XYZ file of C-alpha atoms in Angstrom:
628
model
C 6.476 31.031 -13.773
C 4.168 32.653 -15.503
C 3.169 30.123 -17.801
C 3.300 28.147 -14.675
C 0.640 29.720 -12.401
C -0.753 30.163 -16.138
C -2.014 26.707 -16.316
C -2.694 26.840 -12.430
C -4.728 29.404 -12.898
C -6.622 27.974 -15.432
C -6.675 24.778 -14.419
C -8.320 25.782 -10.697
C -10.975 27.572 -12.666
C -11.520 24.803 -14.835
C -12.322 22.373 -11.765
C -14.274 24.884 -9.806
C -16.725 25.196 -12.524
C -16.731 21.257 -13.053
C -17.023 21.046 -9.934
C -19.937 23.145 -9.539
C -21.246 21.767 -13.116
C -21.548 18.277 -10.789
C -22.989 19.764 -7.849
C -25.923 21.467 -10.560
C -26.059 18.251 -11.903
C -26.853 16.258 -8.923
C -29.462 18.567 -7.714
C -31.343 18.154 -10.958
C -31.407 14.588 -10.202
C -32.426 14.910 -6.690
C -35.251 17.068 -7.999
C -36.228 14.154 -10.300
C -34.665 10.862 -8.670
C -36.166 11.535 -4.704
C -34.583 9.454 -1.835
C -36.351 6.345 -1.298
C -35.980 4.613 2.332
C -35.623 1.371 1.819
C -35.476 -0.190 5.338
C -36.230 2.143 8.759
C -35.263 0.440 11.730
C -36.929 2.542 14.879
C -35.472 1.936 18.781
C -31.642 1.223 17.868
C -29.903 3.488 20.779
C -25.998 4.282 19.934
C -23.727 4.027 22.463
C -21.374 7.373 22.951
C -18.413 6.356 23.720
C -16.147 3.261 24.156
C -16.503 3.567 27.669
C -19.667 5.465 27.982
C -22.235 4.060 29.549
C -24.769 6.291 27.929
C -26.993 5.679 24.846
C -29.098 7.551 22.463
C -31.925 5.772 21.166
C -32.111 6.806 17.358
C -33.506 5.151 14.151
C -31.354 2.999 11.078
C -32.118 3.158 7.734
C -30.485 2.011 4.414
C -31.099 5.121 1.711
C -30.898 4.862 -2.495
C -29.748 8.444 -2.916
C -29.043 9.783 -6.549
C -25.587 8.894 -5.353
C -25.770 5.633 -4.394
C -26.865 3.653 -1.015
C -26.143 4.769 2.171
C -26.327 3.310 5.546
C -27.810 6.118 8.259
C -28.097 6.176 12.544
C -30.398 9.340 13.353
C -31.074 10.030 17.343
C -34.622 9.742 17.796
C -36.929 12.707 17.964
C -39.211 11.758 20.319
C -38.572 13.763 23.290
C -39.926 10.463 25.679
C -38.164 7.729 24.473
C -36.082 5.849 26.942
C -36.465 1.892 27.212
C -33.999 -0.767 29.312
C -30.529 -1.870 28.677
C -28.826 -4.234 29.924
C -24.559 -3.898 30.358
C -22.266 -6.115 30.472
C -21.878 -7.408 34.200
C -25.172 -7.576 34.451
C -27.302 -4.453 35.705
C -29.486 -2.968 33.716
C -29.851 0.865 33.134
C -32.650 3.024 31.221
C -31.952 4.899 28.341
C -33.578 8.239 28.022
C -33.689 10.512 25.336
C -32.271 14.151 27.107
C -34.165 17.488 26.020
C -33.627 18.693 22.971
C -30.528 21.009 22.945
C -29.123 17.249 24.627
C -29.944 15.825 21.820
C -28.874 17.574 19.395
C -25.459 18.145 20.575
C -25.024 14.621 21.285
C -26.702 12.842 18.845
C -24.333 15.425 16.218
C -21.186 13.477 17.920
C -22.391 10.024 16.763
C -24.566 10.289 13.619
C -23.577 9.371 10.600
C -24.847 8.865 6.473
C -21.969 5.819 5.162
C -21.848 4.690 1.452
C -22.203 0.693 1.328
C -19.529 0.807 -0.458
C -17.204 2.086 1.704
C -17.999 -0.308 4.531
C -15.427 -3.286 5.562
C -17.155 -5.258 7.651
C -19.298 -5.293 10.854
C -19.104 -6.906 13.852
C -22.657 -8.390 14.493
C -23.530 -9.757 18.142
C -26.233 -11.753 19.150
C -26.833 -12.615 23.089
C -27.646 -15.582 24.585
C -31.611 -15.967 24.642
C -32.268 -15.217 28.660
C -28.817 -12.767 29.234
C -31.513 -10.031 28.758
C -29.176 -7.871 26.286
C -29.774 -6.543 22.871
C -28.260 -7.635 19.601
C -25.674 -4.761 18.148
C -23.935 -4.425 14.809
C -20.695 -2.121 14.692
C -19.438 -1.114 11.123
C -15.854 -1.091 9.794
C -15.037 0.999 7.329
C -12.128 1.046 4.269
C -10.868 4.033 6.009
C -9.502 1.477 9.085
C -12.473 3.610 11.175
C -15.719 2.448 12.953
C -19.228 3.819 13.977
C -19.930 3.887 17.269
C -21.904 0.463 18.495
C -25.124 0.131 17.533
C -28.113 -1.589 20.215
C -31.636 -3.167 18.796
C -33.967 -2.883 21.449
C -36.944 -4.243 19.366
C -35.885 -6.668 16.818
C -32.849 -8.650 16.246
C -30.380 -7.297 13.060
C -31.883 -10.539 10.376
C -33.815 -8.020 9.064
C -31.723 -4.951 8.273
C -29.097 -7.341 7.063
C -31.374 -8.986 4.534
C -31.555 -6.147 3.365
C -27.761 -4.496 2.974
C -26.988 -7.973 1.668
C -29.345 -6.660 -1.491
C -26.764 -4.224 -2.216
C -23.507 -6.120 -1.046
C -22.507 -9.231 -0.806
C -21.503 -10.673 2.063
C -20.062 -13.828 4.385
C -19.028 -14.535 7.966
C -15.769 -15.606 9.674
C -14.678 -18.775 9.803
C -12.326 -17.734 12.602
C -14.836 -15.798 14.310
C -18.514 -16.010 14.001
C -19.790 -12.665 15.271
C -17.108 -10.954 12.413
C -19.112 -10.861 8.926
C -17.033 -8.971 6.012
C -17.481 -7.358 2.408
C -16.518 -9.444 0.043
C -15.955 -8.237 -3.253
C -18.147 -9.521 -5.990
C -15.734 -9.592 -8.668
C -13.801 -12.012 -6.425
C -16.467 -14.016 -4.502
C -15.242 -17.815 -6.561
C -13.451 -19.666 -4.877
C -13.639 -22.433 -6.311
C -11.339 -20.713 -9.156
C -8.844 -19.833 -6.871
C -8.293 -23.472 -5.959
C -8.286 -24.603 -9.512
C -5.741 -21.953 -10.230
C -3.680 -24.064 -6.975
C -4.617 -26.970 -8.577
C -2.140 -27.036 -11.435
C 0.529 -26.912 -9.038
C -0.382 -29.185 -7.539
C 1.504 -32.408 -8.490
C 4.788 -30.151 -7.833
C 3.693 -29.204 -5.022
C 2.385 -32.915 -2.748
C 5.660 -34.223 -4.421
C 7.835 -31.169 -2.491
C 5.941 -31.432 0.877
C 6.562 -35.696 0.627
C 10.285 -35.081 -0.199
C 11.667 -31.782 0.024
C 14.982 -31.796 -1.450
C 14.236 -34.107 -3.518
C 11.973 -32.101 -5.543
C 14.082 -29.102 -4.462
C 17.083 -30.485 -6.269
C 14.579 -31.786 -9.921
C 12.350 -28.753 -9.914
C 13.263 -26.420 -7.636
C 12.790 -23.255 -10.330
C 9.157 -24.435 -11.315
C 8.608 -23.826 -6.921
C 10.031 -20.849 -6.963
C 8.639 -18.856 -10.299
C 4.903 -20.043 -8.114
C 5.852 -16.919 -6.286
C 5.973 -15.056 -9.988
C 3.808 -16.935 -12.423
C 1.261 -16.346 -9.080
C 1.690 -14.681 -6.025
C 2.507 -11.419 -7.516
C -0.090 -11.706 -10.294
C -2.965 -12.547 -6.960
C -1.529 -9.303 -5.109
C -1.083 -7.422 -7.750
C -4.484 -7.563 -9.675
C -7.776 -6.590 -7.484
C -7.347 -10.816 -6.188
C -9.880 -11.858 -2.776
C -8.281 -11.581 0.404
C -8.832 -15.825 0.741
C -7.511 -16.479 -2.674
C -4.816 -14.186 -1.673
C -4.690 -15.584 1.626
C -4.371 -19.869 0.071
C -1.450 -18.414 -2.361
C 0.304 -16.930 0.980
C -0.123 -20.453 2.917
C 1.537 -22.419 0.296
C 4.099 -19.817 0.070
C 4.798 -20.550 4.308
C 4.982 -23.821 3.559
C 7.251 -23.405 0.641
C 9.509 -20.867 2.835
C 9.853 -23.286 5.763
C 10.730 -26.391 3.760
C 13.425 -24.282 1.932
C 14.541 -23.100 5.201
C 18.195 -24.385 5.107
C 18.871 -22.373 1.996
C 16.651 -19.190 3.200
C 19.038 -15.788 3.173
C 19.994 -14.441 6.032
C 20.840 -10.678 6.861
C 22.748 -11.016 10.057
C 22.874 -15.444 11.356
C 23.691 -14.532 14.690
C 20.714 -11.404 14.840
C 18.397 -13.511 13.268
C 17.815 -16.005 16.212
C 18.708 -13.543 19.190
C 16.339 -13.282 21.630
C 14.327 -9.423 21.719
C 12.310 -9.048 25.664
C 9.643 -6.323 25.474
C 11.551 -2.933 25.812
C 10.099 0.473 27.009
C 10.623 2.654 24.798
C 10.380 6.841 25.136
C 7.879 8.869 23.617
C 7.997 9.259 19.967
C 8.527 13.003 19.260
C 6.445 15.062 17.331
C 7.105 15.771 14.420
C 6.476 18.142 10.879
C 6.559 18.234 7.781
C 7.943 20.321 6.074
C 6.992 22.190 2.308
C 8.401 21.092 -0.919
C 12.234 21.570 -2.085
C 11.544 25.017 -4.292
C 13.586 25.401 -7.619
C 15.480 28.496 -5.480
C 16.131 26.145 -2.682
C 17.643 23.199 -4.881
C 19.706 25.616 -6.847
C 21.465 27.465 -3.964
C 23.249 23.599 -3.657
C 24.607 23.518 -7.238
C 28.092 24.640 -7.917
C 28.596 27.933 -10.519
C 29.541 24.127 -12.904
C 26.101 22.678 -12.372
C 27.542 19.773 -9.969
C 26.659 19.602 -6.246
C 28.801 20.999 -3.246
C 29.457 17.537 -2.051
C 29.742 19.253 1.354
C 26.374 20.052 1.707
C 24.918 17.190 -0.077
C 23.453 15.395 3.010
C 22.060 18.433 3.667
C 19.972 18.786 0.457
C 18.968 15.249 0.683
C 17.240 15.827 4.696
C 15.374 18.517 2.833
C 13.995 16.491 0.106
C 13.653 13.857 2.687
C 11.711 16.340 4.907
C 9.829 17.879 2.568
C 9.958 16.068 -1.803
C 10.773 17.936 -4.482
C 8.353 20.997 -6.302
C 7.272 18.924 -9.261
C 8.521 21.324 -11.357
C 12.047 19.851 -9.997
C 11.349 16.790 -10.585
C 12.317 16.232 -13.685
C 15.817 18.092 -12.454
C 16.461 15.933 -9.327
C 14.937 12.413 -9.662
C 17.592 12.169 -12.536
C 20.537 12.870 -9.412
C 18.202 11.021 -6.772
C 18.067 8.105 -9.488
C 21.548 7.637 -10.223
C 21.133 8.897 -14.099
C 23.087 11.911 -13.464
C 26.320 11.707 -10.701
C 25.746 15.131 -8.445
C 29.676 15.423 -9.215
C 29.506 15.328 -12.863
C 28.756 19.428 -14.448
C 26.545 20.141 -17.087
C 28.626 19.707 -19.577
C 30.345 17.088 -18.657
C 26.344 14.728 -17.946
C 25.396 16.249 -21.249
C 28.583 14.711 -23.024
C 26.770 10.904 -21.317
C 23.928 11.384 -21.879
C 24.270 11.382 -25.794
C 26.975 8.826 -24.829
C 24.041 6.939 -23.264
C 20.680 7.572 -25.772
C 23.257 5.878 -28.336
C 22.760 3.064 -26.464
C 19.345 3.711 -25.472
C 18.289 3.107 -29.151
C 20.726 0.449 -30.070
C 19.001 -1.552 -27.772
C 15.793 -0.519 -28.877
C 16.419 -1.997 -32.223
C 17.511 -5.594 -31.293
C 14.148 -6.079 -30.272
C 12.232 -4.518 -32.672
C 14.593 -6.056 -35.350
C 13.097 -9.454 -34.239
C 11.248 -11.566 -36.535
C 7.850 -13.523 -36.153
C 10.255 -16.734 -37.451
C 12.494 -15.467 -34.623
C 10.477 -15.810 -31.638
C 8.650 -19.110 -32.475
C 12.625 -20.303 -31.246
C 13.424 -17.522 -28.904
C 10.103 -18.383 -25.605
C 11.697 -16.562 -23.090
C 11.710 -13.151 -24.930
C 8.305 -14.127 -26.112
C 6.788 -14.429 -22.560
C 8.072 -11.900 -21.085
C 7.124 -9.794 -24.589
C 3.824 -10.800 -23.602
C 4.051 -9.680 -20.154
C 4.991 -6.465 -21.238
C 1.754 -6.003 -23.532
C -0.430 -7.219 -21.453
C 0.655 -4.668 -17.592
C 1.458 -1.829 -20.091
C -2.717 -2.045 -21.553
C -3.344 -1.551 -17.653
C -1.137 0.241 -15.804
C -2.482 3.013 -14.055
C -5.314 3.488 -16.800
C -7.318 6.258 -14.257
C -4.414 8.560 -14.730
C -5.613 11.170 -17.538
C -1.327 10.954 -18.813
C -1.824 7.453 -19.296
C -6.079 7.107 -20.876
C -6.945 6.482 -24.674
C -6.621 3.797 -26.309
C -4.280 5.539 -29.116
C -1.988 7.402 -26.662
C 0.994 7.584 -27.915
C 2.938 7.310 -23.855
C 1.784 3.707 -24.001
C 3.837 3.044 -26.324
C 6.481 4.933 -24.788
C 5.962 2.967 -21.424
C 6.516 -0.260 -23.755
C 9.180 0.981 -25.449
C 10.878 1.900 -22.401
C 10.029 -2.104 -20.329
C 10.982 -4.067 -23.867
C 14.263 -1.948 -23.653
C 14.916 -3.215 -20.699
C 14.309 -7.003 -20.782
C 17.651 -6.756 -23.758
C 19.295 -4.487 -21.274
C 18.942 -7.043 -18.812
C 17.719 -10.365 -20.061
C 19.116 -12.287 -16.391
C 15.832 -10.276 -15.021
C 13.653 -9.457 -18.228
C 10.175 -8.697 -17.142
C 8.550 -9.286 -13.977
C 5.067 -8.169 -13.129
C 5.224 -5.035 -10.951
C 8.105 -3.331 -13.186
C 5.219 -1.235 -15.203
C 4.699 0.437 -11.830
C 8.369 1.558 -11.569
C 8.577 2.938 -14.178
C 4.869 4.726 -15.464
C 5.466 8.074 -13.172
C 9.261 8.303 -14.521
C 7.599 8.438 -17.446
C 5.488 10.504 -16.740
C 7.236 12.681 -15.171
C 10.804 12.587 -17.704
C 7.794 12.496 -20.626
C 11.454 11.972 -22.704
C 11.812 7.985 -23.714
C 16.514 7.993 -23.030
C 15.756 9.441 -19.897
C 12.509 7.371 -18.945
C 14.643 3.951 -19.353
C 18.185 5.334 -17.699
C 15.922 6.444 -14.459
C 14.125 2.743 -15.062
C 18.092 1.353 -14.510
C 18.612 2.810 -11.342
C 15.306 2.928 -10.266
C 15.993 -1.018 -10.309
C 19.478 -1.507 -9.341
C 17.579 -0.584 -6.162
C 14.236 -2.949 -6.200
C 15.123 -5.960 -8.986
C 15.731 -7.956 -6.136
C 12.219 -7.595 -5.300
C 11.484 -9.312 -8.204
C 14.504 -12.163 -8.520
C 12.720 -15.943 -8.905
C 13.331 -16.887 -5.149
C 12.118 -13.933 -3.777
C 14.158 -14.467 -0.978
C 15.097 -10.450 -0.610
C 11.005 -10.060 0.109
C 11.662 -12.900 2.526
C 14.024 -11.187 3.895
C 12.251 -7.808 4.392
C 9.348 -9.438 5.887
C 11.628 -10.785 9.020
C 13.426 -7.225 9.208
C 9.603 -5.914 9.408
C 8.618 -8.466 11.682
C 11.243 -8.227 13.707
C 10.944 -4.452 13.916
C 7.116 -4.988 14.757
C 8.682 -6.868 17.870
C 10.254 -4.033 18.893
C 7.925 -1.002 18.070
C 4.476 -2.873 19.145
C 4.888 -5.824 21.326
C 1.061 -5.981 21.566
C 0.257 -6.570 17.759
C 3.063 -8.931 17.334
C 2.270 -11.095 19.429
C -1.526 -11.269 17.911
C -0.360 -11.823 14.331
C 1.950 -15.068 15.610
C -1.427 -16.004 17.330
C -2.541 -16.471 13.756
C -0.280 -17.541 11.827
C 0.766 -14.142 10.435
C 3.651 -13.100 11.726
C 5.619 -13.741 8.608
C 4.042 -10.297 7.652
C 3.023 -11.751 3.730
C -0.199 -9.385 3.802
C 2.032 -6.593 3.994
C 3.498 -8.267 0.127
C 2.753 -5.913 -2.164
C 3.649 -2.380 0.202
C 7.282 -3.936 0.045
C 7.156 -5.569 -3.524
C 6.334 -2.061 -5.361
C 7.049 0.222 -2.779
C 3.440 0.893 -2.088
C 2.598 2.319 -5.993
C -1.203 0.977 -4.896
C -0.999 1.911 -2.109
C -1.420 5.510 -2.359
C -2.492 8.108 -5.660
C -0.002 8.648 -8.825
C 1.085 12.469 -7.487
C 1.669 10.881 -3.538
C 2.929 7.688 -4.999
C 5.200 10.693 -6.285
C 6.443 12.515 -3.180
C 6.972 8.789 -0.946
C 9.530 7.129 -3.519
C 11.759 10.816 -3.627
C 10.994 10.867 -0.020
C 13.016 6.572 -0.090
C 15.093 7.873 -2.775
C 17.095 10.610 -0.302
C 18.072 7.320 1.409
C 17.753 9.475 4.661
C 17.561 8.336 8.070
C 18.473 5.595 7.063
C 18.610 2.693 4.472
C 15.119 0.841 6.187
C 12.915 3.774 6.236
C 10.611 1.687 3.688
C 9.370 -0.687 5.874
C 9.335 1.942 8.903
C 6.172 3.011 6.627
C 4.993 0.144 6.701
C 5.386 -0.982 10.527
C 3.508 3.026 10.845
C 0.768 1.850 8.883
C 0.548 -1.712 10.996
C 0.904 0.357 14.149
C -1.717 2.860 12.731
C -4.000 -0.361 12.530
C -3.701 -1.994 15.765
C -6.968 -2.042 17.706
C -8.682 -2.245 14.584
C -7.103 -6.085 14.094
C -6.944 -7.065 17.469
C -10.810 -5.782 18.334
C -11.912 -7.235 15.353
C -9.802 -10.409 15.963
C -9.020 -10.701 12.349
C -7.258 -13.657 10.832
C -5.212 -13.722 8.003
C -7.980 -13.946 5.545
C -9.274 -10.355 7.656
C -6.211 -9.091 7.894
C -5.549 -9.170 4.066
C -8.913 -8.188 3.051
C -8.476 -4.420 5.722
C -4.689 -3.863 4.373
C -5.928 -4.348 0.949
C -9.206 -1.762 2.127
C -6.714 0.681 3.152
C -5.714 1.688 -0.923
C -6.049 5.196 -1.060
C -7.105 6.097 1.568
C -3.799 6.891 3.673
C -2.705 10.327 3.959
C 0.875 10.227 2.948
C 2.249 13.104 4.983
C 0.203 11.588 8.114
C 1.977 8.397 7.396
C 5.688 9.675 6.398
C 5.367 11.809 9.845
C 4.668 8.410 12.202
C 7.401 6.366 10.410
C 10.136 9.130 11.429
C 8.762 9.493 14.570
C 9.353 5.461 15.278
C 12.777 5.800 13.749
C 13.612 8.519 16.410
C 12.001 7.036 19.046
C 13.963 3.684 18.450
C 17.714 6.145 17.676
C 16.834 7.536 20.890
C 17.208 4.063 22.078
C 20.485 2.489 20.220
C 21.530 1.480 23.380
C 18.869 -0.924 24.403
C 18.036 -2.330 21.056
C 19.144 -5.616 19.475
C 22.227 -5.568 17.183
C 20.393 -6.624 13.957
C 17.966 -4.320 14.827
C 20.666 -1.608 15.056
C 22.180 -2.735 11.910
C 18.331 -1.724 9.689
C 17.959 1.502 10.974
C 21.765 2.263 10.630
C 22.078 3.707 13.845
C 24.985 3.003 16.435
C 28.546 0.942 15.907
C 26.209 0.176 13.044
C 26.075 3.536 11.494
C 30.584 3.372 12.173
C 30.682 0.644 10.160
C 29.464 1.122 7.298
C 30.788 4.384 7.262
C 33.741 3.093 6.554
C 32.538 0.912 3.966
C 32.038 2.436 0.747
C 28.240 1.401 -1.319
C 28.680 -0.284 -4.050
C 25.881 0.180 -6.744
C 24.938 -3.414 -5.982
C 25.042 -2.546 -1.825
C 20.586 -2.701 -0.975
C 21.260 -0.229 1.606
C 23.060 2.398 -0.401
C 22.641 5.676 0.439
C 24.301 7.796 -2.178
C 23.515 6.575 -5.876
């Protein structure tokens, strides 16, 4: 422990010094480059709250600073400021500036300064002529939060928005003329995305005209559309408009192949679900990560794990995750690389044999010559995909930074060896997202590879060509939202977004793109515990959507806006809060199991479904298995 503690001390000291240097540099830059106010709009009043009828007059500004461009609102310094507003019911209200003490207190509640890069969208409401109202805007942040509405007394919002467009690209929503969306400049050209879709135009048009015949003659080309275009679109920072076009086509394909669709339970699939009155969600607290001492307390003398305490051990992992120093040992067990019943000696013997198998498979792909590659099209395509993905996977993480980083070589070797291990599946974009945290923890190719094999047994159906399992999970997610949040479910249905494809990336790579690297490690080990139900991943999806309900509905988001908003949540989600909310939802549903439809109980492994599943031993191919 001492070396690790010493390392942490030195690391914390360096980070503190770096923060101090950054602060000094920022102060120095500020002294050299003063703040510049680009526009200052006076007489802009902030509404104190959603249901409040009180307004605070103030000024709205765009300010260029050394650290970026900021939108700022401050309460007016003029103690005599007052003006008339027209409320929603047509009545006029006089807005008075308060006393300096009151103004300071109330103004501090609503004053803000936000970087323009944190702006996701905003509502821009212009009153009808003669109505007596005032133009207003409401800024919505990337993390889903929003500022209070701001009302313009003496002018329209046009000049302010014109100046704002000098720093960010804005586009008005085609579904709601009052909603303005911040567009990523890198992905602004929709024409490019349309031309990409036209590459599939012939096969797609034939499919729509005669889906049965086309399916018999070219179904593999259609299903590969998901692998070749939808998955890259979702994973490669494509704009929401492009993603929507891909998803609309995928939806049409889904409807056309409805007769081939996979159902988890034919009776449950068409079960009529009425709105249920659920009990309140319990208050849930996360626990401390499992320490090495606690982990070792579950071991027997030979290094195997006490089967009578195994469930308790997994629950500890679920409730708190693992200490970082324990992950290398624990992940091997959670992913089935090491069996729970194996002694230390037995595992070391088997590991030596598995190391030989790995080296043999590695030699197979390394020995393929350029001449052989000319007649080995699938291999060449997969090799190219691996090389492209390795070059862009987690490059901001120090462990993978630098062009000559040996860890990139190890990651490439692991993925190429998996191509030889499972040539039927091969390699699909997104698999590198699963492999990189394993290599980061294991620091060894052999251990990383066999852990990756175990993880792919859990996730490989996500990457199969027909995407049947992804569609199945989207259907299950929709069913869960209908139970948990019928208001949101009805809204999504009204917007033709109830196929839940805007959650595609979440499910495809298990939130790898939504959380930080270390938070992803915690989330995954919680999921690998298999507790408290096989589909806890979907409850995490429900918890996030549930928290965003008001933002989505109040702003009347359509599919494009929902996609953009969901994508903008990336790196703004707090893993412990989400896990707590998801667990609370599970207990809320579990307490209502007698009211729930049978297929919902099956997803959650509660009620009679839990009893029946316990009588059947889970197999490795079973996606619902708990013990690996």
